[in-house]
Coordinates of C-alpha atoms and ligand atoms in Angstrom, one line a residue:
M1 CA 0.3 -26.5 3.5
F2 CA -3.3 -25.4 4.0
D3 CA -6.1 -27.3 2.2
K4 CA -8.5 -24.4 2.3
I5 CA -8.1 -20.6 2.8
L6 CA -10.8 -18.0 3.4
I7 CA -10.2 -14.7 1.7
A8 CA -11.5 -11.8 3.9
N9 CA -11.6 -9.3 1.1
R10 CA -13.2 -8.3 -2.2
G11 CA -12.3 -6.8 -5.6
E12 CA -9.1 -7.4 -7.5
I13 CA -7.0 -8.5 -4.5
A14 CA -9.5 -11.2 -3.6
V15 CA -9.4 -12.4 -7.2
R16 CA -5.5 -12.2 -7.1
I17 CA -5.5 -14.4 -3.9
I18 CA -8.0 -16.9 -5.3
R19 CA -5.9 -17.4 -8.4
A20 CA -2.7 -17.9 -6.3
C21 CA -4.5 -20.5 -4.1
R22 CA -5.9 -22.4 -7.1
E23 CA -2.4 -22.7 -8.7
M24 CA -1.2 -24.0 -5.3
G25 CA -3.9 -26.6 -5.1
I26 CA -5.6 -24.8 -2.1
R27 CA -9.3 -24.6 -2.0
T28 CA -10.8 -21.1 -1.5
V29 CA -13.7 -19.6 0.4
A30 CA -14.9 -16.2 -0.5
I31 CA -17.0 -14.0 1.7
C32 CA -19.3 -11.3 0.3
S33 CA -21.8 -8.7 1.3
T34 CA -25.3 -8.6 0.0
A35 CA -24.1 -5.9 -2.4
D36 CA -21.4 -8.2 -3.8
K37 CA -23.3 -11.4 -4.7
E38 CA -22.5 -10.8 -8.4
A39 CA -18.9 -9.7 -7.7
L40 CA -16.2 -11.6 -9.5
H41 CA -14.5 -12.9 -6.4
A42 CA -17.8 -14.4 -5.1
Q43 CA -18.1 -16.2 -8.4
L44 CA -14.5 -17.4 -8.8
A45 CA -14.0 -19.0 -5.3
D46 CA -14.8 -22.7 -4.7
E47 CA -17.3 -21.7 -2.0
T48 CA -18.9 -18.3 -1.2
I49 CA -20.6 -17.2 2.0
C50 CA -22.7 -14.0 2.1
I51 CA -21.9 -12.7 5.6
G52 CA -23.8 -9.5 5.9
P53 CA -25.2 -6.2 4.5
A54 CA -23.4 -3.8 2.1
A55 CA -21.8 -1.6 4.8
S56 CA -18.2 -2.7 5.4
K57 CA -18.6 -2.6 9.2
D58 CA -21.4 -5.2 8.8
S59 CA -19.6 -7.5 6.4
Y60 CA -15.9 -7.2 5.5
L61 CA -15.1 -5.8 8.9
N62 CA -17.4 -8.1 10.9
M63 CA -14.9 -10.2 12.7
E64 CA -17.3 -12.7 14.4
R65 CA -19.0 -13.5 11.1
I66 CA -15.8 -13.9 9.2
L67 CA -14.5 -16.3 11.9
S68 CA -17.8 -18.2 11.9
A69 CA -17.6 -18.6 8.1
T70 CA -14.0 -19.8 8.4
L71 CA -15.0 -22.4 11.1
A72 CA -18.1 -23.5 9.2
T73 CA -16.3 -24.1 6.0
G74 CA -13.3 -25.8 7.6
A75 CA -10.8 -23.3 6.2
Q76 CA -7.5 -23.3 8.2
A77 CA -6.3 -19.9 7.3
I78 CA -7.5 -16.4 6.5
H79 CA -5.9 -14.1 3.9
P80 CA -6.9 -10.5 4.8
G81 CA -5.6 -8.9 1.6
F82 CA -5.1 -5.1 2.2
G83 CA -7.4 -2.6 3.9
F84 CA -10.3 -4.0 5.9
L85 CA -8.9 -6.3 8.7
S86 CA -5.4 -6.7 7.3
E87 CA -3.7 -4.6 10.1
N88 CA -6.2 -5.3 12.9
S89 CA -4.3 -7.0 15.8
K90 CA -7.6 -7.7 17.6
F91 CA -8.7 -9.8 14.7
V92 CA -5.4 -11.6 14.6
R93 CA -5.8 -12.5 18.3
M94 CA -9.3 -13.7 17.6
C95 CA -8.0 -15.9 14.8
E96 CA -5.4 -17.4 17.2
K97 CA -8.1 -18.2 19.7
C98 CA -10.1 -20.0 17.0
N99 CA -7.0 -21.9 15.9
I100 CA -7.1 -20.2 12.5
T101 CA -3.8 -19.0 10.8
F102 CA -3.8 -15.3 10.0
I103 CA -1.8 -14.9 6.8
G104 CA 0.3 -12.0 8.0
P105 CA 2.5 -11.1 10.9
S106 CA 1.7 -11.6 14.6
A107 CA -0.7 -9.3 16.5
D108 CA 2.2 -8.1 18.6
I109 CA 4.2 -7.1 15.5
I110 CA 1.2 -5.3 14.1
D111 CA 0.7 -3.4 17.3
K112 CA 4.4 -2.5 17.6
M113 CA 4.6 -1.1 14.0
G114 CA 1.1 0.4 14.1
D115 CA 2.3 2.7 16.9
K116 CA 4.4 5.0 14.7
S117 CA 6.2 6.7 17.5
A118 CA 7.2 3.4 19.1
A119 CA 8.3 2.1 15.7
R120 CA 10.5 5.1 15.4
S121 CA 12.1 4.3 18.8
T122 CA 12.6 0.7 17.8
M123 CA 14.3 1.7 14.6
M124 CA 16.5 4.3 16.3
A125 CA 17.7 1.7 18.8
A126 CA 18.5 -0.6 15.9
G127 CA 20.6 2.0 14.1
V128 CA 18.1 2.5 11.3
P129 CA 18.1 6.2 10.1
V130 CA 14.9 8.0 11.0
V131 CA 13.9 11.6 10.3
P132 CA 15.5 13.9 12.9
G133 CA 12.9 14.4 15.6
T134 CA 11.4 13.2 18.9
K135 CA 12.8 10.1 20.7
E136 CA 9.5 9.6 22.6
A137 CA 5.9 10.4 22.1
V138 CA 4.6 13.9 22.8
Y139 CA 1.3 14.6 24.5
D140 CA 1.1 18.5 24.8
A141 CA 1.9 21.5 22.6
K142 CA 4.2 23.1 25.2
T143 CA 6.6 20.1 25.4
G144 CA 6.3 19.8 21.6
L145 CA 7.4 23.4 21.0
T146 CA 10.5 23.0 23.1
I147 CA 11.5 19.9 21.0
A148 CA 10.5 21.6 17.7
K149 CA 12.8 24.5 18.5
E150 CA 15.7 22.0 19.0
I151 CA 14.8 20.2 15.7
G152 CA 14.5 23.5 13.8
F153 CA 11.6 24.6 11.7
P154 CA 9.7 23.6 9.6
V155 CA 8.6 20.5 11.4
M156 CA 6.1 17.8 10.8
I157 CA 3.6 16.9 13.6
K158 CA 2.3 13.4 13.3
A159 CA -0.2 11.2 15.1
S160 CA 1.4 8.0 16.5
A161 CA -1.7 6.0 15.5
G162 CA -1.8 7.8 12.1
G163 CA -0.7 7.0 8.6
G164 CA -2.1 8.0 5.4
G165 CA -1.8 11.7 6.3
K166 CA -4.5 11.8 9.0
G167 CA -3.6 13.7 12.1
M168 CA -0.6 15.2 10.3
R169 CA 0.4 18.9 10.2
I170 CA 3.3 21.0 9.1
A171 CA 4.4 23.8 11.4
H172 CA 6.5 26.3 9.5
T173 CA 7.3 28.6 12.4
E174 CA 7.4 28.8 16.1
E175 CA 4.3 31.0 16.0
D176 CA 2.5 28.3 13.9
F177 CA 3.4 25.5 16.2
E178 CA 0.9 25.3 19.1
S179 CA -2.2 25.7 16.9
S180 CA -0.9 23.1 14.4
F181 CA -0.1 20.7 17.2
D182 CA -3.6 21.1 18.7
T183 CA -5.4 20.7 15.4
A184 CA -3.4 17.6 14.5
K185 CA -3.9 16.1 18.0
M186 CA -7.7 16.8 17.9
E187 CA -7.9 15.1 14.5
A188 CA -6.0 12.1 15.9
E189 CA -8.3 11.9 18.9
K190 CA -11.3 12.0 16.6
S191 CA -10.0 9.5 14.0
F192 CA -8.1 7.1 16.2
A193 CA -9.2 7.8 19.7
D194 CA -5.5 8.4 20.5
G195 CA -3.9 11.8 20.7
T196 CA -0.3 10.5 21.1
M197 CA 1.9 12.6 18.8
Y198 CA 5.5 12.8 17.6
I199 CA 7.5 15.4 15.7
E200 CA 10.0 15.2 12.8
K201 CA 12.0 17.6 10.8
Y202 CA 10.0 18.5 7.7
I203 CA 11.5 17.1 4.5
A204 CA 10.5 19.2 1.5
N205 CA 9.3 17.3 -1.6
P206 CA 10.9 14.0 -0.8
K207 CA 10.5 10.8 -2.9
H208 CA 8.4 8.1 -1.2
V209 CA 10.5 4.9 -1.6
E210 CA 9.4 1.7 -0.1
F211 CA 11.3 -1.6 0.2
Q212 CA 9.5 -4.9 -0.2
I213 CA 10.4 -7.4 2.5
L214 CA 9.8 -11.2 2.7
A215 CA 10.5 -12.9 6.0
D216 CA 9.8 -16.4 7.3
Q217 CA 9.2 -17.7 10.8
H218 CA 12.8 -19.1 11.0
G219 CA 14.6 -15.8 11.1
N220 CA 15.3 -15.4 7.4
V221 CA 14.7 -12.0 5.9
I222 CA 15.2 -10.8 2.3
H223 CA 14.4 -7.6 0.4
L224 CA 13.0 -7.5 -3.1
G225 CA 14.1 -4.0 -4.0
E226 CA 12.2 -0.8 -3.9
R227 CA 9.1 0.9 -5.4
D228 CA 8.9 4.6 -6.1
C229 CA 5.4 5.6 -4.9
S230 CA 5.8 9.4 -5.0
I231 CA 2.9 9.9 -7.4
Q232 CA 0.1 10.4 -4.9
R233 CA -2.9 12.6 -4.5
K234 CA -4.2 13.3 -1.0
H235 CA -2.2 10.3 0.2
Q236 CA -3.7 8.0 -2.4
K237 CA -1.1 6.5 -4.7
M238 CA -1.9 6.8 -8.4
I239 CA 1.3 5.4 -10.1
E240 CA 4.0 3.1 -8.7
E241 CA 7.1 1.9 -10.3
A242 CA 10.0 -0.4 -9.7
P243 CA 12.9 0.2 -9.5
C244 CA 13.1 3.9 -8.5
A245 CA 14.9 5.8 -11.3
A246 CA 16.9 7.9 -8.8
I247 CA 18.5 5.0 -6.9
S248 CA 21.9 3.7 -7.9
E249 CA 22.9 0.1 -7.3
T250 CA 25.1 1.2 -4.4
L251 CA 22.3 3.1 -2.7
R252 CA 19.9 0.2 -3.4
K253 CA 22.2 -2.2 -1.5
K254 CA 22.6 0.3 1.4
M255 CA 18.8 0.9 1.6
G256 CA 18.0 -2.7 1.2
Q257 CA 20.3 -3.7 4.0
T258 CA 18.8 -1.0 6.1
A259 CA 15.3 -2.4 5.3
I260 CA 16.3 -5.9 6.4
K261 CA 17.8 -4.4 9.6
A262 CA 14.5 -2.7 10.2
A263 CA 12.4 -5.9 9.6
K264 CA 14.7 -7.8 11.9
A265 CA 14.4 -5.1 14.6
A266 CA 10.6 -5.6 14.4
G267 CA 11.0 -9.4 14.7
Y268 CA 9.0 -9.4 11.4
Y269 CA 7.7 -12.3 9.4
S270 CA 5.4 -12.4 6.3
A271 CA 5.4 -9.9 3.4
G272 CA 5.9 -6.4 4.6
T273 CA 7.1 -2.9 3.5
I274 CA 9.6 -0.5 4.9
E275 CA 8.8 3.1 3.9
F276 CA 11.5 5.6 3.5
L277 CA 11.6 9.3 2.5
L278 CA 14.5 10.0 0.1
D279 CA 15.6 13.6 0.0
A280 CA 17.2 15.6 -2.8
S281 CA 20.7 14.8 -1.5
N282 CA 19.9 11.0 -1.5
D283 CA 19.7 10.8 2.3
F284 CA 17.0 8.4 3.3
Y285 CA 14.9 8.1 6.5
F286 CA 12.6 5.3 7.8
I287 CA 9.1 6.6 8.3
E288 CA 6.8 3.7 8.7
M289 CA 6.4 -0.1 8.3
N290 CA 3.4 -1.6 6.6
T291 CA 2.5 -5.0 7.9
R292 CA 0.3 -6.2 5.0
I293 CA 0.6 -7.0 1.3
Q294 CA 0.2 -3.8 -0.6
V295 CA -1.9 -2.7 -3.6
E296 CA 1.3 -2.0 -5.6
H297 CA 3.0 -5.4 -4.9
P298 CA 2.7 -6.5 -8.6
V299 CA 5.5 -4.1 -9.8
T300 CA 7.9 -5.9 -7.5
E301 CA 6.6 -9.2 -8.8
M302 CA 7.3 -8.2 -12.4
V303 CA 10.9 -7.1 -11.8
T304 CA 11.8 -10.0 -9.5
G305 CA 9.7 -12.8 -10.9
I306 CA 8.6 -13.7 -7.4
D307 CA 5.0 -14.3 -6.5
L308 CA 4.5 -12.4 -3.3
I309 CA 1.1 -13.8 -2.5
K310 CA 2.3 -17.4 -2.8
E311 CA 5.3 -16.7 -0.7
Q312 CA 3.2 -15.0 1.9
I313 CA 1.0 -18.1 2.1
R314 CA 4.0 -20.4 2.3
V315 CA 5.7 -18.5 5.1
A316 CA 2.3 -18.3 7.0
A317 CA 2.2 -22.2 6.8
G318 CA 5.6 -22.2 8.5
E319 CA 7.7 -23.0 5.4
K320 CA 11.2 -21.5 5.0
L321 CA 11.8 -18.8 2.4
R322 CA 12.6 -20.4 -1.0
Y323 CA 14.9 -17.6 -1.9
T324 CA 18.1 -16.1 -0.5
Q325 CA 19.1 -12.5 -1.1
E326 CA 21.5 -13.7 -3.8
D327 CA 18.6 -15.3 -5.7
V328 CA 16.9 -11.9 -6.0
T329 CA 17.7 -9.9 -9.1
I330 CA 15.9 -6.8 -10.4
K331 CA 15.2 -7.2 -14.1
G332 CA 13.9 -4.3 -16.2
H333 CA 11.3 -1.8 -15.1
A334 CA 7.7 -2.1 -14.1
I335 CA 5.0 0.6 -13.8
E336 CA 1.5 0.3 -12.3
C337 CA -1.4 2.8 -13.0
R338 CA -4.4 2.6 -10.8
I339 CA -7.6 3.0 -12.7
N340 CA -10.4 4.3 -10.4
A341 CA -14.1 4.8 -11.1
E342 CA -13.9 8.5 -10.3
D343 CA -14.2 11.9 -12.0
P344 CA -11.0 14.0 -12.0
E345 CA -13.1 16.9 -13.3
K346 CA -15.3 16.7 -10.1
N347 CA -12.6 16.6 -7.5
F348 CA -12.2 12.8 -8.1
M349 CA -15.7 12.1 -6.9
P350 CA -16.4 8.3 -7.0
C351 CA -18.5 7.2 -10.0
P352 CA -20.0 3.8 -9.4
G353 CA -22.3 2.2 -11.9
K354 CA -22.8 -0.4 -14.6
I355 CA -20.0 -1.4 -17.0
T356 CA -21.4 -1.2 -20.5
D357 CA -18.3 -1.9 -22.5
L358 CA -15.0 -3.4 -21.3
H359 CA -11.7 -4.3 -23.0
F360 CA -8.5 -5.2 -21.3
P361 CA -5.2 -4.7 -23.2
G362 CA -2.8 -7.7 -23.5
G363 CA 0.5 -8.7 -25.0
M364 CA 4.0 -9.3 -23.7
G365 CA 4.7 -7.6 -20.4
I366 CA 1.2 -6.4 -19.8
R367 CA -0.8 -7.4 -16.8
V368 CA -4.3 -6.5 -15.7
E369 CA -5.4 -7.0 -12.1
S370 CA -9.2 -6.4 -11.9
A371 CA -12.5 -7.8 -10.7
L372 CA -14.4 -6.1 -13.5
Y373 CA -16.4 -7.9 -16.2
N374 CA -18.7 -6.6 -18.9
G375 CA -22.2 -5.9 -17.5
Y376 CA -20.9 -5.8 -13.9
T377 CA -22.3 -3.0 -11.7
I378 CA -19.7 -1.3 -9.5
P379 CA -21.4 -0.9 -6.1
P380 CA -21.0 2.5 -4.4
F381 CA -20.0 1.1 -0.9
Y382 CA -16.3 0.4 -1.4
D383 CA -13.0 1.6 -2.8
S384 CA -13.2 3.1 -6.3
M385 CA -10.1 1.4 -7.6
V386 CA -11.3 -1.0 -10.4
V387 CA -8.3 -1.9 -12.5
K388 CA -4.6 -2.1 -11.9
L389 CA -2.7 -1.9 -15.2
I390 CA 0.9 -3.1 -14.8
V391 CA 3.5 -3.2 -17.5
H392 CA 7.0 -4.6 -17.6
D393 CA 9.8 -4.0 -20.1
D394 CA 13.6 -3.8 -20.3
N395 CA 13.9 -0.2 -19.1
R396 CA 11.8 2.7 -17.9
E397 CA 11.6 4.3 -21.4
L398 CA 10.2 1.2 -22.9
A399 CA 7.9 0.5 -20.0
L400 CA 6.5 4.0 -20.4
K401 CA 5.8 3.4 -24.1
K402 CA 4.1 0.1 -23.2
M403 CA 2.0 1.8 -20.5
S404 CA 1.0 4.5 -23.1
S405 CA -0.1 1.8 -25.5
A406 CA -1.9 -0.2 -22.9
L407 CA -3.8 2.8 -21.4
G408 CA -4.8 3.7 -25.0
E409 CA -6.2 0.2 -25.5
L410 CA -8.0 -0.1 -22.2
I411 CA -11.8 0.5 -22.5
V412 CA -13.9 0.9 -19.4
Q413 CA -17.3 2.4 -20.5
G414 CA -20.4 3.1 -18.5
V415 CA -18.7 4.8 -15.6
T416 CA -16.3 7.8 -15.5
T417 CA -12.7 6.9 -14.8
N418 CA -9.3 8.5 -14.3
L419 CA -8.0 6.8 -17.5
D420 CA -7.4 10.0 -19.4
F421 CA -5.9 11.7 -16.3
Q422 CA -3.4 8.8 -16.1
Y423 CA -2.6 9.1 -19.8
E424 CA -1.8 12.8 -19.3
L425 CA 0.3 12.0 -16.2
I426 CA 2.6 9.5 -17.8
H427 CA 3.1 11.8 -20.8
D428 CA 4.1 14.7 -18.5
E429 CA 7.6 15.9 -19.4
G430 CA 8.7 15.8 -15.7
F431 CA 7.3 12.3 -15.2
Q432 CA 8.9 11.1 -18.4
K433 CA 12.3 12.3 -17.1
G434 CA 11.7 10.5 -13.7
N435 CA 11.4 13.8 -11.7
T436 CA 8.9 12.2 -9.4
D437 CA 8.4 13.5 -5.8
T438 CA 5.5 13.8 -3.4
G439 CA 4.6 17.3 -4.7
F440 CA 4.3 16.1 -8.3
I441 CA 0.5 15.7 -8.6
E442 CA -0.2 19.0 -7.0
R443 CA 2.1 20.8 -9.4
F444 CA 0.6 18.8 -12.3
M445 CA -2.9 19.8 -11.3
E446 CA -1.9 23.5 -11.0
K447 CA -0.3 23.3 -14.5
K448 CA -3.5 21.8 -15.9
A449 CA -5.7 24.4 -14.3
D450 CA -3.6 27.2 -15.9
N451 CA -4.1 25.8 -19.4
Ligands
MV4_1 C1 6.7 13.4 6.0 C2 6.9 14.4 4.9 C3 7.9 15.3 5.1 N1 8.7 15.3 6.2 N2 7.5 13.5 7.0 C4 2.6 11.5 4.4 C5 1.9 10.3 4.8 C6 2.8 9.6 5.8 N3 2.9 8.2 5.6 C7 4.1 10.3 5.7 N4 4.0 11.5 4.9 C8 4.9 12.4 4.9 N5 5.8 12.5 5.9 C9 8.4 14.4 7.1 N6 9.2 14.4 8.2 C10 6.0 14.3 3.8 C11 5.0 13.4 3.8 C12 4.2 13.4 2.6 C13 4.1 12.4 1.8 C14 4.9 11.2 2.0 C15 4.8 10.2 1.1 C16 4.0 10.3 0.0 C17 3.2 11.4 -0.3 C18 3.3 12.5 0.6 C19 2.6 13.6 0.4 C20 2.6 14.6 1.3 C21 3.4 14.5 2.4

């Protein structure tokens, strides 16, 4: 096992990783920008190195400085958290050259799954169901149109280097197609310097269901059940839950086995996620694999009792998985609400600033993941997510009541947050019934505007 790990991240996930390391007897090195000298992660770690100016590109994305900090402190491994360098294969290769363990999968796996069209081909070859669509990448609108006609409209045009909705367009009709394709391709070229595209049948209002995977470097792969992440606004998740209310035990087994098959086809190790779209007739399709620990990992931890960060560190050190599939049971229901310093009344504009009053709820089955403290000033340079509120209870109905109570108790004063918006969301009749799909927030916002 490692003696010392450097955490190449900030905010609540850096704090989460520091805590896991401390419990494991591993010393921690934090990095921070000049804007983060007072940040909680910088205060909690055993050592902290300020590596550069506020802008992410000069600090949390500065590979050379992060590697220098790692070598200078004698840390043997880097935990990248999520975002920043967590899916950067170039960084993983640089770690290898410096003899530092990257806590995550190999650079080749990141590359293979980061190319979404190639990932689709890999999954098709392995017999994993994908959305009906192209077998290979598409580079021009004319070729695309021929294939789109075969698939049948509407179709979804996606950037191979994309994810998170960038470089993605729906084409409803043949007439729409060429301009949609060109717009999506231009956006992809601008955002990713890569105009490689692929085309899928458009699935209307699916559920976004993702399976958590854990895999070691000895060929063992298990799944830890699914999360329903359908409650998203502009491809930003707002609420996640485990398990998905719409999935039967039979379907869970089938999707879980498929997720394992997908991870094995990728040659995967570490913690990872297989994303599926689930349609109204309960047909499911692989869309992407995420090769990092995710923001919403705590809901899976709550229903399985497995610490994903600790497991991720153990498998990175070469240990075998401590759990078999039979050891994994899903107990009760967990929900996470992301609290952001943003103003829902002003198009969710970020609202950084000083925390003047802070109170976290507590009690049985209530978990708060946050890097806030009273008097802290949220800097304007980074993500606006400031608290993850997670609850766990015997079933969804009880978990919702617990979330209602916990949201009511949470106080974050001094900055505007989406706390009230979240409270309204979880009390929505449709949400209460479990009628979650990817069109939910949009309909919810329209309903609100009408009132
Ligand atoms: C889709 C889809 C419908 N049909 N693909 C959005 C982000 C990217 N990861 C995949 N996305 C979608 N792909 C086909 N063939 C609808 C979405 C989608 C979506 C997916 C998950 C969560 C929220 C979403 C919101 C809008 C669209």
